[in-house]
């Protein structure tokens, strides 16, 4: 890899993480959609979280940590399952466990 450029333009520094993130949004054309999330939530910044009232089911897989206390601040958690295996890609790693838990969540809501 070539060393970073020297002189007034380069000053011997490489772009930092912010520049990389900006480039990611620019090249993929997703800057406006990512900014909308912040705009849509702007009115609630700094306010205490409110419960949505929507029944929510959570399955926390072993390698994908979910913190129940935070989940319950904005959601009506009616089912919380701690799984012994699996991770972030549950549908690929443990499809049977995920399917069974989703079915059990919806069973009483029919």
PDB file of N, CA and C in Angstrom:
ATOM      1  N   UNK A   1       0.845  -1.171   0.000  1.00  0.00           N
ATOM      2  CA  UNK A   1       0.000   0.000   0.000  1.00  0.00           C
ATOM      3  C   UNK A   1       0.889   1.231   0.000  1.00  0.00           C
ATOM      4  N   UNK A   2       0.548   2.217  -0.807  1.00  0.00           N
ATOM      5  CA  UNK A   2       1.329   3.445  -0.882  1.00  0.00           C
ATOM      6  C   UNK A   2       1.154   4.273   0.380  1.00  0.00           C
ATOM      7  N   UNK A   3       2.205   4.998   0.779  1.00  0.00           N
ATOM      8  CA  UNK A   3       2.056   5.869   1.946  1.00  0.00           C
ATOM      9  C   UNK A   3       1.103   7.015   1.626  1.00  0.00           C
ATOM     10  N   UNK A   4       0.503   7.614   2.646  1.00  0.00           N
ATOM     11  CA  UNK A   4      -0.418   8.716   2.397  1.00  0.00           C
ATOM     12  C   UNK A   4       0.319   9.896   1.778  1.00  0.00           C
ATOM     13  N   UNK A   5      -0.369  10.696   0.966  1.00  0.00           N
ATOM     14  CA  UNK A   5       0.282  11.836   0.324  1.00  0.00           C
ATOM     15  C   UNK A   5       0.741  12.854   1.363  1.00  0.00           C
ATOM     16  N   UNK A   6       1.864  13.497   1.063  1.00  0.00           N
ATOM     17  CA  UNK A   6       2.405  14.533   1.945  1.00  0.00           C
ATOM     18  C   UNK A   6       2.131  15.902   1.335  1.00  0.00           C
ATOM     19  N   UNK A   7       2.240  16.927   2.133  1.00  0.00           N
ATOM     20  CA  UNK A   7       2.043  18.274   1.633  1.00  0.00           C
ATOM     21  C   UNK A   7       0.737  18.854   2.121  1.00  0.00           C
ATOM     22  N   UNK A   8       0.404  20.064   1.640  1.00  0.00           N
ATOM     23  CA  UNK A   8      -0.769  20.773   2.152  1.00  0.00           C
ATOM     24  C   UNK A   8      -2.076  20.013   1.965  1.00  0.00           C
ATOM     25  N   UNK A   9      -2.245  19.319   0.840  1.00  0.00           N
ATOM     26  CA  UNK A   9      -3.529  18.649   0.598  1.00  0.00           C
ATOM     27  C   UNK A   9      -3.686  17.413   1.468  1.00  0.00           C
ATOM     28  N   UNK A  10      -2.630  16.595   1.575  1.00  0.00           N
ATOM     29  CA  UNK A  10      -2.742  15.350   2.314  1.00  0.00           C
ATOM     30  C   UNK A  10      -2.412  15.468   3.779  1.00  0.00           C
ATOM     31  N   UNK A  11      -1.477  16.292   4.119  1.00  0.00           N
ATOM     32  CA  UNK A  11      -1.021  16.487   5.493  1.00  0.00           C
ATOM     33  C   UNK A  11      -0.681  15.160   6.190  1.00  0.00           C
ATOM     34  N   UNK A  12      -0.400  14.125   5.406  1.00  0.00           N
ATOM     35  CA  UNK A  12       0.037  12.867   5.979  1.00  0.00           C
ATOM     36  C   UNK A  12      -1.036  12.097   6.725  1.00  0.00           C
ATOM     37  N   UNK A  13      -2.280  12.415   6.498  1.00  0.00           N
ATOM     38  CA  UNK A  13      -3.367  11.737   7.216  1.00  0.00           C
ATOM     39  C   UNK A  13      -4.259  11.001   6.240  1.00  0.00           C
ATOM     40  N   UNK A  14      -4.850   9.944   6.729  1.00  0.00           N
ATOM     41  CA  UNK A  14      -5.813   9.182   5.931  1.00  0.00           C
ATOM     42  C   UNK A  14      -7.222   9.585   6.350  1.00  0.00           C
ATOM     43  N   UNK A  15      -8.187   9.386   5.474  1.00  0.00           N
ATOM     44  CA  UNK A  15      -9.570   9.700   5.863  1.00  0.00           C
ATOM     45  C   UNK A  15      -9.998   8.853   7.054  1.00  0.00           C
ATOM     46  N   UNK A  16     -10.739   9.444   7.944  1.00  0.00           N
ATOM     47  CA  UNK A  16     -11.207   8.740   9.127  1.00  0.00           C
ATOM     48  C   UNK A  16     -12.528   8.032   8.882  1.00  0.00           C
ATOM     49  N   UNK A  17     -13.075   7.422   9.932  1.00  0.00           N
ATOM     50  CA  UNK A  17     -14.331   6.671   9.816  1.00  0.00           C
ATOM     51  C   UNK A  17     -15.498   7.512   9.307  1.00  0.00           C
ATOM     52  N   UNK A  18     -15.545   8.788   9.666  1.00  0.00           N
ATOM     53  CA  UNK A  18     -16.650   9.634   9.199  1.00  0.00           C
ATOM     54  C   UNK A  18     -16.620   9.772   7.681  1.00  0.00           C
ATOM     55  N   UNK A  19     -15.428   9.900   7.117  1.00  0.00           N
ATOM     56  CA  UNK A  19     -15.310  10.004   5.659  1.00  0.00           C
ATOM     57  C   UNK A  19     -15.741   8.702   4.993  1.00  0.00           C
ATOM     58  N   UNK A  20     -15.411   7.596   5.594  1.00  0.00           N
ATOM     59  CA  UNK A  20     -15.803   6.301   5.030  1.00  0.00           C
ATOM     60  C   UNK A  20     -17.322   6.136   5.070  1.00  0.00           C
ATOM     61  N   UNK A  21     -17.926   6.552   6.173  1.00  0.00           N
ATOM     62  CA  UNK A  21     -19.379   6.446   6.286  1.00  0.00           C
ATOM     63  C   UNK A  21     -20.056   7.360   5.262  1.00  0.00           C
ATOM     64  N   UNK A  22     -19.544   8.563   5.106  1.00  0.00           N
ATOM     65  CA  UNK A  22     -20.098   9.494   4.123  1.00  0.00           C
ATOM     66  C   UNK A  22     -20.000   8.894   2.722  1.00  0.00           C
ATOM     67  N   UNK A  23     -18.859   8.307   2.416  1.00  0.00           N
ATOM     68  CA  UNK A  23     -18.671   7.698   1.100  1.00  0.00           C
ATOM     69  C   UNK A  23     -19.639   6.535   0.893  1.00  0.00           C
ATOM     70  N   UNK A  24     -19.858   5.748   1.927  1.00  0.00           N
ATOM     71  CA  UNK A  24     -20.789   4.625   1.832  1.00  0.00           C
ATOM     72  C   UNK A  24     -22.186   5.118   1.450  1.00  0.00           C
ATOM     73  N   UNK A  25     -22.678   6.147   2.146  1.00  0.00           N
ATOM     74  CA  UNK A  25     -24.004   6.680   1.836  1.00  0.00           C
ATOM     75  C   UNK A  25     -24.041   7.311   0.443  1.00  0.00           C
ATOM     76  N   UNK A  26     -22.976   8.001   0.056  1.00  0.00           N
ATOM     77  CA  UNK A  26     -22.930   8.663  -1.244  1.00  0.00           C
ATOM     78  C   UNK A  26     -22.949   7.631  -2.376  1.00  0.00           C
ATOM     79  N   UNK A  27     -22.107   6.621  -2.285  1.00  0.00           N
ATOM     80  CA  UNK A  27     -21.991   5.650  -3.371  1.00  0.00           C
ATOM     81  C   UNK A  27     -23.209   4.748  -3.497  1.00  0.00           C
ATOM     82  N   UNK A  28     -23.875   4.471  -2.392  1.00  0.00           N
ATOM     83  CA  UNK A  28     -25.044   3.594  -2.444  1.00  0.00           C
ATOM     84  C   UNK A  28     -26.349   4.362  -2.607  1.00  0.00           C
ATOM     85  N   UNK A  29     -26.281   5.687  -2.538  1.00  0.00           N
ATOM     86  CA  UNK A  29     -27.486   6.500  -2.702  1.00  0.00           C
ATOM     87  C   UNK A  29     -28.473   6.348  -1.560  1.00  0.00           C
ATOM     88  N   UNK A  30     -27.984   6.064  -0.353  1.00  0.00           N
ATOM     89  CA  UNK A  30     -28.880   5.835   0.784  1.00  0.00           C
ATOM     90  C   UNK A  30     -28.821   6.945   1.826  1.00  0.00           C
ATOM     91  N   UNK A  31     -28.200   8.058   1.501  1.00  0.00           N
ATOM     92  CA  UNK A  31     -28.084   9.151   2.466  1.00  0.00           C
ATOM     93  C   UNK A  31     -29.424   9.697   2.906  1.00  0.00           C
ATOM     94  N   UNK A  32     -30.333   9.925   1.958  1.00  0.00           N
ATOM     95  CA  UNK A  32     -31.630  10.513   2.327  1.00  0.00           C
ATOM     96  C   UNK A  32     -32.473   9.548   3.147  1.00  0.00           C
ATOM     97  N   UNK A  33     -32.435   8.268   2.820  1.00  0.00           N
ATOM     98  CA  UNK A  33     -33.242   7.323   3.597  1.00  0.00           C
ATOM     99  C   UNK A  33     -32.683   7.154   5.009  1.00  0.00           C
ATOM    100  N   UNK A  34     -31.372   7.238   5.177  1.00  0.00           N
ATOM    101  CA  UNK A  34     -30.808   7.131   6.525  1.00  0.00           C
ATOM    102  C   UNK A  34     -31.080   8.403   7.315  1.00  0.00           C
ATOM    103  N   UNK A  35     -31.107   9.546   6.665  1.00  0.00           N
ATOM    104  CA  UNK A  35     -31.404  10.804   7.356  1.00  0.00           C
ATOM    105  C   UNK A  35     -32.863  10.858   7.771  1.00  0.00           C
ATOM    106  N   UNK A  36     -33.753  10.216   7.038  1.00  0.00           N
ATOM    107  CA  UNK A  36     -35.172  10.251   7.369  1.00  0.00           C
ATOM    108  C   UNK A  36     -35.449   9.639   8.731  1.00  0.00           C
ATOM    109  N   UNK A  37     -34.707   8.599   9.098  1.00  0.00           N
ATOM    110  CA  UNK A  37     -34.904   7.966  10.401  1.00  0.00           C
ATOM    111  C   UNK A  37     -34.676   8.989  11.502  1.00  0.00           C
ATOM    112  N   UNK A  38     -33.607   9.752  11.398  1.00  0.00           N
ATOM    113  CA  UNK A  38     -33.343  10.793  12.389  1.00  0.00           C
ATOM    114  C   UNK A  38     -34.404  11.869  12.373  1.00  0.00           C
ATOM    115  N   UNK A  39     -34.876  12.251  11.194  1.00  0.00           N
ATOM    116  CA  UNK A  39     -35.911  13.276  11.087  1.00  0.00           C
ATOM    117  C   UNK A  39     -37.220  12.785  11.692  1.00  0.00           C
ATOM    118  N   UNK A  40     -37.577  11.542  11.426  1.00  0.00           N
ATOM    119  CA  UNK A  40     -38.843  10.998  11.919  1.00  0.00           C
ATOM    120  C   UNK A  40     -38.841  10.868  13.434  1.00  0.00           C
ATOM    121  N   UNK A  41     -37.694  10.684  14.036  1.00  0.00           N
ATOM    122  CA  UNK A  41     -37.604  10.520  15.482  1.00  0.00           C
ATOM    123  C   UNK A  41     -37.225  11.812  16.193  1.00  0.00           C
ATOM    124  N   UNK A  42     -37.057  12.890  15.463  1.00  0.00           N
ATOM    125  CA  UNK A  42     -36.564  14.138  16.040  1.00  0.00           C
ATOM    126  C   UNK A  42     -37.404  14.625  17.212  1.00  0.00           C
ATOM    127  N   UNK A  43     -38.717  14.503  17.120  1.00  0.00           N
ATOM    128  CA  UNK A  43     -39.579  15.043  18.168  1.00  0.00           C
ATOM    129  C   UNK A  43     -39.438  14.293  19.485  1.00  0.00           C
ATOM    130  N   UNK A  44     -38.941  13.068  19.460  1.00  0.00           N
ATOM    131  CA  UNK A  44     -38.851  12.288  20.689  1.00  0.00           C
ATOM    132  C   UNK A  44     -37.460  12.312  21.312  1.00  0.00           C
ATOM    133  N   UNK A  45     -36.501  12.971  20.705  1.00  0.00           N
ATOM    134  CA  UNK A  45     -35.146  12.987  21.254  1.00  0.00           C
ATOM    135  C   UNK A  45     -35.142  13.693  22.594  1.00  0.00           C
ATOM    136  N   UNK A  46     -34.568  13.053  23.587  1.00  0.00           N
ATOM    137  CA  UNK A  46     -34.465  13.638  24.909  1.00  0.00           C
ATOM    138  C   UNK A  46     -35.666  13.374  25.792  1.00  0.00           C
ATOM    139  N   UNK A  47     -36.736  12.862  25.232  1.00  0.00           N
ATOM    140  CA  UNK A  47     -37.927  12.551  26.016  1.00  0.00           C
ATOM    141  C   UNK A  47     -37.851  11.106  26.495  1.00  0.00           C
ATOM    142  N   UNK A  48     -38.521  10.791  27.614  1.00  0.00           N
ATOM    143  CA  UNK A  48     -38.543   9.394  28.058  1.00  0.00           C
ATOM    144  C   UNK A  48     -39.239   8.510  27.018  1.00  0.00           C
ATOM    145  N   UNK A  49     -38.778   7.286  26.913  1.00  0.00           N
ATOM    146  CA  UNK A  49     -39.376   6.346  25.960  1.00  0.00           C
ATOM    147  C   UNK A  49     -40.809   6.033  26.367  1.00  0.00           C
ATOM    148  N   UNK A  50     -41.673   5.898  25.361  1.00  0.00           N
ATOM    149  CA  UNK A  50     -43.073   5.546  25.613  1.00  0.00           C
ATOM    150  C   UNK A  50     -43.343   4.158  25.066  1.00  0.00           C
ATOM    151  N   UNK A  51     -44.184   3.433  25.764  1.00  0.00           N
ATOM    152  CA  UNK A  51     -44.579   2.099  25.326  1.00  0.00           C
ATOM    153  C   UNK A  51     -45.533   2.233  24.146  1.00  0.00           C
ATOM    154  N   UNK A  52     -45.283   1.481  23.086  1.00  0.00           N
ATOM    155  CA  UNK A  52     -46.113   1.554  21.885  1.00  0.00           C
ATOM    156  C   UNK A  52     -47.467   0.888  22.076  1.00  0.00           C
ATOM    157  N   UNK A  53     -47.576  -0.028  23.033  1.00  0.00           N
ATOM    158  CA  UNK A  53     -48.814  -0.758  23.242  1.00  0.00           C
ATOM    159  C   UNK A  53     -48.986  -1.948  22.319  1.00  0.00           C
ATOM    160  N   UNK A  54     -48.069  -2.144  21.404  1.00  0.00           N
ATOM    161  CA  UNK A  54     -48.148  -3.243  20.448  1.00  0.00           C
ATOM    162  C   UNK A  54     -47.555  -4.502  21.082  1.00  0.00           C
ATOM    163  N   UNK A  55     -48.298  -5.623  21.088  1.00  0.00           N
ATOM    164  CA  UNK A  55     -47.739  -6.859  21.644  1.00  0.00           C
ATOM    165  C   UNK A  55     -46.462  -7.244  20.892  1.00  0.00           C
ATOM    166  N   UNK A  56     -45.411  -7.503  21.642  1.00  0.00           N
ATOM    167  CA  UNK A  56     -44.104  -7.761  21.048  1.00  0.00           C
ATOM    168  C   UNK A  56     -43.541  -9.076  21.561  1.00  0.00           C
ATOM    169  N   UNK A  57     -43.002  -9.870  20.656  1.00  0.00           N
ATOM    170  CA  UNK A  57     -42.329 -11.106  21.026  1.00  0.00           C
ATOM    171  C   UNK A  57     -40.856 -10.998  20.698  1.00  0.00           C
ATOM    172  N   UNK A  58     -40.015 -11.507  21.575  1.00  0.00           N
ATOM    173  CA  UNK A  58     -38.568 -11.455  21.387  1.00  0.00           C
ATOM    174  C   UNK A  58     -38.000 -12.848  21.586  1.00  0.00           C
ATOM    175  N   UNK A  59     -37.124 -13.244  20.690  1.00  0.00           N
ATOM    176  CA  UNK A  59     -36.338 -14.454  20.926  1.00  0.00           C
ATOM    177  C   UNK A  59     -34.885 -14.000  20.904  1.00  0.00           C
ATOM    178  N   UNK A  60     -34.232 -14.114  22.036  1.00  0.00           N
ATOM    179  CA  UNK A  60     -32.845 -13.672  22.190  1.00  0.00           C
ATOM    180  C   UNK A  60     -31.933 -14.879  21.996  1.00  0.00           C
ATOM    181  N   UNK A  61     -31.266 -14.913  20.860  1.00  0.00           N
ATOM    182  CA  UNK A  61     -30.371 -16.026  20.567  1.00  0.00           C
ATOM    183  C   UNK A  61     -29.057 -15.856  21.315  1.00  0.00           C
ATOM    184  N   UNK A  62     -28.384 -16.959  21.553  1.00  0.00           N
ATOM    185  CA  UNK A  62     -27.205 -17.000  22.424  1.00  0.00           C
ATOM    186  C   UNK A  62     -26.113 -16.008  22.024  1.00  0.00           C
ATOM    187  N   UNK A  63     -25.893 -15.826  20.744  1.00  0.00           N
ATOM    188  CA  UNK A  63     -24.800 -14.966  20.297  1.00  0.00           C
ATOM    189  C   UNK A  63     -25.295 -13.623  19.767  1.00  0.00           C
ATOM    190  N   UNK A  64     -26.508 -13.246  20.087  1.00  0.00           N
ATOM    191  CA  UNK A  64     -27.071 -11.955  19.681  1.00  0.00           C
ATOM    192  C   UNK A  64     -27.767 -11.388  20.916  1.00  0.00           C
ATOM    193  N   UNK A  65     -27.099 -10.530  21.611  1.00  0.00           N
ATOM    194  CA  UNK A  65     -27.542 -10.097  22.933  1.00  0.00           C
ATOM    195  C   UNK A  65     -28.671  -9.079  22.832  1.00  0.00           C
ATOM    196  N   UNK A  66     -29.760  -9.358  23.523  1.00  0.00           N
ATOM    197  CA  UNK A  66     -30.861  -8.411  23.660  1.00  0.00           C
ATOM    198  C   UNK A  66     -31.012  -8.056  25.132  1.00  0.00           C
ATOM    199  N   UNK A  67     -31.244  -6.808  25.427  1.00  0.00           N
ATOM    200  CA  UNK A  67     -31.364  -6.380  26.817  1.00  0.00           C
ATOM    201  C   UNK A  67     -32.835  -6.114  27.101  1.00  0.00           C
ATOM    202  N   UNK A  68     -33.430  -6.994  27.863  1.00  0.00           N
ATOM    203  CA  UNK A  68     -34.870  -6.960  28.114  1.00  0.00           C
ATOM    204  C   UNK A  68     -35.329  -5.624  28.702  1.00  0.00           C
ATOM    205  N   UNK A  69     -34.576  -5.093  29.628  1.00  0.00           N
ATOM    206  CA  UNK A  69     -34.952  -3.835  30.278  1.00  0.00           C
ATOM    207  C   UNK A  69     -35.163  -2.722  29.240  1.00  0.00           C
ATOM    208  N   UNK A  70     -34.300  -2.654  28.246  1.00  0.00           N
ATOM    209  CA  UNK A  70     -34.436  -1.629  27.215  1.00  0.00           C
ATOM    210  C   UNK A  70     -35.577  -1.951  26.253  1.00  0.00           C
ATOM    211  N   UNK A  71     -35.758  -3.210  25.943  1.00  0.00           N
ATOM    212  CA  UNK A  71     -36.847  -3.601  25.046  1.00  0.00           C
ATOM    213  C   UNK A  71     -38.199  -3.259  25.650  1.00  0.00           C
ATOM    214  N   UNK A  72     -38.329  -3.418  26.962  1.00  0.00           N
ATOM    215  CA  UNK A  72     -39.612  -3.173  27.630  1.00  0.00           C
ATOM    216  C   UNK A  72     -39.928  -1.689  27.800  1.00  0.00           C
ATOM    217  N   UNK A  73     -38.981  -0.797  27.565  1.00  0.00           N
ATOM    218  CA  UNK A  73     -39.243   0.633  27.693  1.00  0.00           C
ATOM    219  C   UNK A  73     -40.178   1.146  26.605  1.00  0.00           C
ATOM    220  N   UNK A  74     -40.085   0.591  25.417  1.00  0.00           N
ATOM    221  CA  UNK A  74     -40.875   1.089  24.292  1.00  0.00           C
ATOM    222  C   UNK A  74     -41.793   0.033  23.688  1.00  0.00           C
ATOM    223  N   UNK A  75     -41.848  -1.141  24.274  1.00  0.00           N
ATOM    224  CA  UNK A  75     -42.635  -2.233  23.713  1.00  0.00           C
ATOM    225  C   UNK A  75     -43.388  -2.963  24.809  1.00  0.00           C
ATOM    226  N   UNK A  76     -44.531  -3.519  24.449  1.00  0.00           N
ATOM    227  CA  UNK A  76     -45.282  -4.368  25.365  1.00  0.00           C
ATOM    228  C   UNK A  76     -44.824  -5.797  25.119  1.00  0.00           C
ATOM    229  N   UNK A  77     -43.790  -6.218  25.830  1.00  0.00           N
ATOM    230  CA  UNK A  77     -43.207  -7.543  25.620  1.00  0.00           C
ATOM    231  C   UNK A  77     -44.107  -8.576  26.278  1.00  0.00           C
ATOM    232  N   UNK A  78     -44.759  -9.386  25.444  1.00  0.00           N
ATOM    233  CA  UNK A  78     -45.656 -10.423  25.954  1.00  0.00           C
ATOM    234  C   UNK A  78     -44.998 -11.801  25.902  1.00  0.00           C
ATOM    235  N   UNK A  79     -43.891 -11.884  25.181  1.00  0.00           N
ATOM    236  CA  UNK A  79     -43.169 -13.161  25.099  1.00  0.00           C
ATOM    237  C   UNK A  79     -41.688 -12.863  24.924  1.00  0.00           C
ATOM    238  N   UNK A  80     -40.876 -13.445  25.792  1.00  0.00           N
ATOM    239  CA  UNK A  80     -39.417 -13.311  25.705  1.00  0.00           C
ATOM    240  C   UNK A  80     -38.839 -14.712  25.834  1.00  0.00           C
ATOM    241  N   UNK A  81     -38.116 -15.141  24.821  1.00  0.00           N
ATOM    242  CA  UNK A  81     -37.514 -16.470  24.817  1.00  0.00           C
ATOM    243  C   UNK A  81     -36.002 -16.332  24.719  1.00  0.00           C
ATOM    244  N   UNK A  82     -35.281 -16.983  25.613  1.00  0.00           N
ATOM    245  CA  UNK A  82     -33.821 -17.045  25.541  1.00  0.00           C
ATOM    246  C   UNK A  82     -33.436 -18.370  24.899  1.00  0.00           C
ATOM    247  N   UNK A  83     -32.802 -18.298  23.735  1.00  0.00           N
ATOM    248  CA  UNK A  83     -32.395 -19.506  23.012  1.00  0.00           C
ATOM    249  C   UNK A  83     -30.960 -19.878  23.380  1.00  0.00           C
ATOM    250  N   UNK A  84     -30.682 -21.156  23.418  1.00  0.00           N
ATOM    251  CA  UNK A  84     -29.351 -21.650  23.782  1.00  0.00           C
ATOM    252  C   UNK A  84     -28.343 -21.558  22.641  1.00  0.00           C
ATOM    253  N   UNK A  85     -28.841 -21.547  21.405  1.00  0.00           N
ATOM    254  CA  UNK A  85     -27.957 -21.522  20.244  1.00  0.00           C
ATOM    255  C   UNK A  85     -28.404 -20.420  19.305  1.00  0.00           C
ATOM    256  N   UNK A  86     -27.590 -20.187  18.283  1.00  0.00           N
ATOM    257  CA  UNK A  86     -27.949 -19.231  17.247  1.00  0.00           C
ATOM    258  C   UNK A  86     -27.378 -17.855  17.507  1.00  0.00           C
ATOM    259  N   UNK A  87     -27.651 -16.966  16.573  1.00  0.00           N
ATOM    260  CA  UNK A  87     -27.116 -15.615  16.660  1.00  0.00           C
ATOM    261  C   UNK A  87     -27.929 -14.650  15.832  1.00  0.00           C
ATOM    262  N   UNK A  88     -27.259 -13.669  15.267  1.00  0.00           N
ATOM    263  CA  UNK A  88     -27.919 -12.587  14.546  1.00  0.00           C
ATOM    264  C   UNK A  88     -28.690 -13.080  13.316  1.00  0.00           C
ATOM    265  N   UNK A  89     -28.200 -14.092  12.664  1.00  0.00           N
ATOM    266  CA  UNK A  89     -28.853 -14.614  11.467  1.00  0.00           C
ATOM    267  C   UNK A  89     -29.675 -15.852  11.826  1.00  0.00           C
ATOM    268  N   UNK A  90     -30.639 -15.668  12.693  1.00  0.00           N
ATOM    269  CA  UNK A  90     -31.418 -16.772  13.262  1.00  0.00           C
ATOM    270  C   UNK A  90     -32.128 -17.603  12.203  1.00  0.00           C
ATOM    271  N   UNK A  91     -32.671 -16.965  11.189  1.00  0.00           N
ATOM    272  CA  UNK A  91     -33.412 -17.701  10.164  1.00  0.00           C
ATOM    273  C   UNK A  91     -32.514 -18.682   9.418  1.00  0.00           C
ATOM    274  N   UNK A  92     -31.229 -18.392   9.334  1.00  0.00           N
ATOM    275  CA  UNK A  92     -30.281 -19.298   8.685  1.00  0.00           C
ATOM    276  C   UNK A  92     -29.674 -20.289   9.670  1.00  0.00           C
ATOM    277  N   UNK A  93     -29.440 -19.823  10.908  1.00  0.00           N
ATOM    278  CA  UNK A  93     -28.738 -20.650  11.886  1.00  0.00           C
ATOM    279  C   UNK A  93     -29.656 -21.623  12.620  1.00  0.00           C
ATOM    280  N   UNK A  94     -30.825 -21.166  13.022  1.00  0.00           N
ATOM    281  CA  UNK A  94     -31.762 -21.977  13.807  1.00  0.00           C
ATOM    282  C   UNK A  94     -33.194 -21.787  13.293  1.00  0.00           C
ATOM    283  N   UNK A  95     -33.471 -22.164  12.038  1.00  0.00           N
ATOM    284  CA  UNK A  95     -34.794 -21.895  11.468  1.00  0.00           C
ATOM    285  C   UNK A  95     -35.940 -22.576  12.210  1.00  0.00           C
ATOM    286  N   UNK A  96     -35.709 -23.788  12.708  1.00  0.00           N
ATOM    287  CA  UNK A  96     -36.783 -24.501  13.416  1.00  0.00           C
ATOM    288  C   UNK A  96     -37.140 -23.794  14.720  1.00  0.00           C
ATOM    289  N   UNK A  97     -36.134 -23.377  15.476  1.00  0.00           N
ATOM    290  CA  UNK A  97     -36.381 -22.689  16.752  1.00  0.00           C
ATOM    291  C   UNK A  97     -37.085 -21.358  16.522  1.00  0.00           C
ATOM    292  N   UNK A  98     -36.662 -20.625  15.508  1.00  0.00           N
ATOM    293  CA  UNK A  98     -37.285 -19.337  15.207  1.00  0.00           C
ATOM    294  C   UNK A  98     -38.737 -19.524  14.787  1.00  0.00           C
ATOM    295  N   UNK A  99     -38.989 -20.464  13.893  1.00  0.00           N
ATOM    296  CA  UNK A  99     -40.350 -20.717  13.417  1.00  0.00           C
ATOM    297  C   UNK A  99     -41.265 -21.140  14.555  1.00  0.00           C
ATOM    298  N   UNK A 100     -40.791 -22.029  15.407  1.00  0.00           N
ATOM    299  CA  UNK A 100     -41.606 -22.491  16.541  1.00  0.00           C
ATOM    300  C   UNK A 100     -41.937 -21.343  17.486  1.00  0.00           C
ATOM    301  N   UNK A 101     -40.976 -20.466  17.732  1.00  0.00           N
ATOM    302  CA  UNK A 101     -41.218 -19.354  18.650  1.00  0.00           C
ATOM    303  C   UNK A 101     -42.191 -18.335  18.054  1.00  0.00           C
ATOM    304  N   UNK A 102     -42.068 -18.057  16.763  1.00  0.00           N
ATOM    305  CA  UNK A 102     -43.004 -17.131  16.110  1.00  0.00           C
ATOM    306  C   UNK A 102     -44.422 -17.700  16.164  1.00  0.00           C
ATOM    307  N   UNK A 103     -44.566 -18.984  15.917  1.00  0.00           N
ATOM    308  CA  UNK A 103     -45.892 -19.617  15.982  1.00  0.00           C
ATOM    309  C   UNK A 103     -46.473 -19.531  17.386  1.00  0.00           C
ATOM    310  N   UNK A 104     -45.648 -19.786  18.402  1.00  0.00           N
ATOM    311  CA  UNK A 104     -46.122 -19.706  19.789  1.00  0.00           C
ATOM    312  C   UNK A 104     -46.508 -18.279  20.162  1.00  0.00           C
ATOM    313  N   UNK A 105     -45.804 -17.301  19.620  1.00  0.00           N
ATOM    314  CA  UNK A 105     -46.139 -15.901  19.889  1.00  0.00           C
ATOM    315  C   UNK A 105     -47.523 -15.555  19.342  1.00  0.00           C
ATOM    316  N   UNK A 106     -47.804 -15.966  18.122  1.00  0.00           N
ATOM    317  CA  UNK A 106     -49.069 -15.595  17.486  1.00  0.00           C
ATOM    318  C   UNK A 106     -50.254 -16.457  17.913  1.00  0.00           C
ATOM    319  N   UNK A 107     -50.006 -17.637  18.459  1.00  0.00           N
ATOM    320  CA  UNK A 107     -51.095 -18.549  18.829  1.00  0.00           C
ATOM    321  C   UNK A 107     -52.161 -17.868  19.698  1.00  0.00           C
ATOM    322  N   UNK A 108     -51.836 -17.214  20.812  1.00  0.00           N
ATOM    323  CA  UNK A 108     -52.888 -16.595  21.637  1.00  0.00           C
ATOM    324  C   UNK A 108     -53.463 -15.308  21.036  1.00  0.00           C
ATOM    325  N   UNK A 109     -52.847 -14.776  19.994  1.00  0.00           N
ATOM    326  CA  UNK A 109     -53.313 -13.523  19.396  1.00  0.00           C
ATOM    327  C   UNK A 109     -54.294 -13.741  18.251  1.00  0.00           C
ATOM    328  N   UNK A 110     -54.630 -14.980  17.963  1.00  0.00           N
ATOM    329  CA  UNK A 110     -55.556 -15.270  16.860  1.00  0.00           C
ATOM    330  C   UNK A 110     -56.938 -14.770  17.170  1.00  0.00           C
TER     331      UNK A 110
END
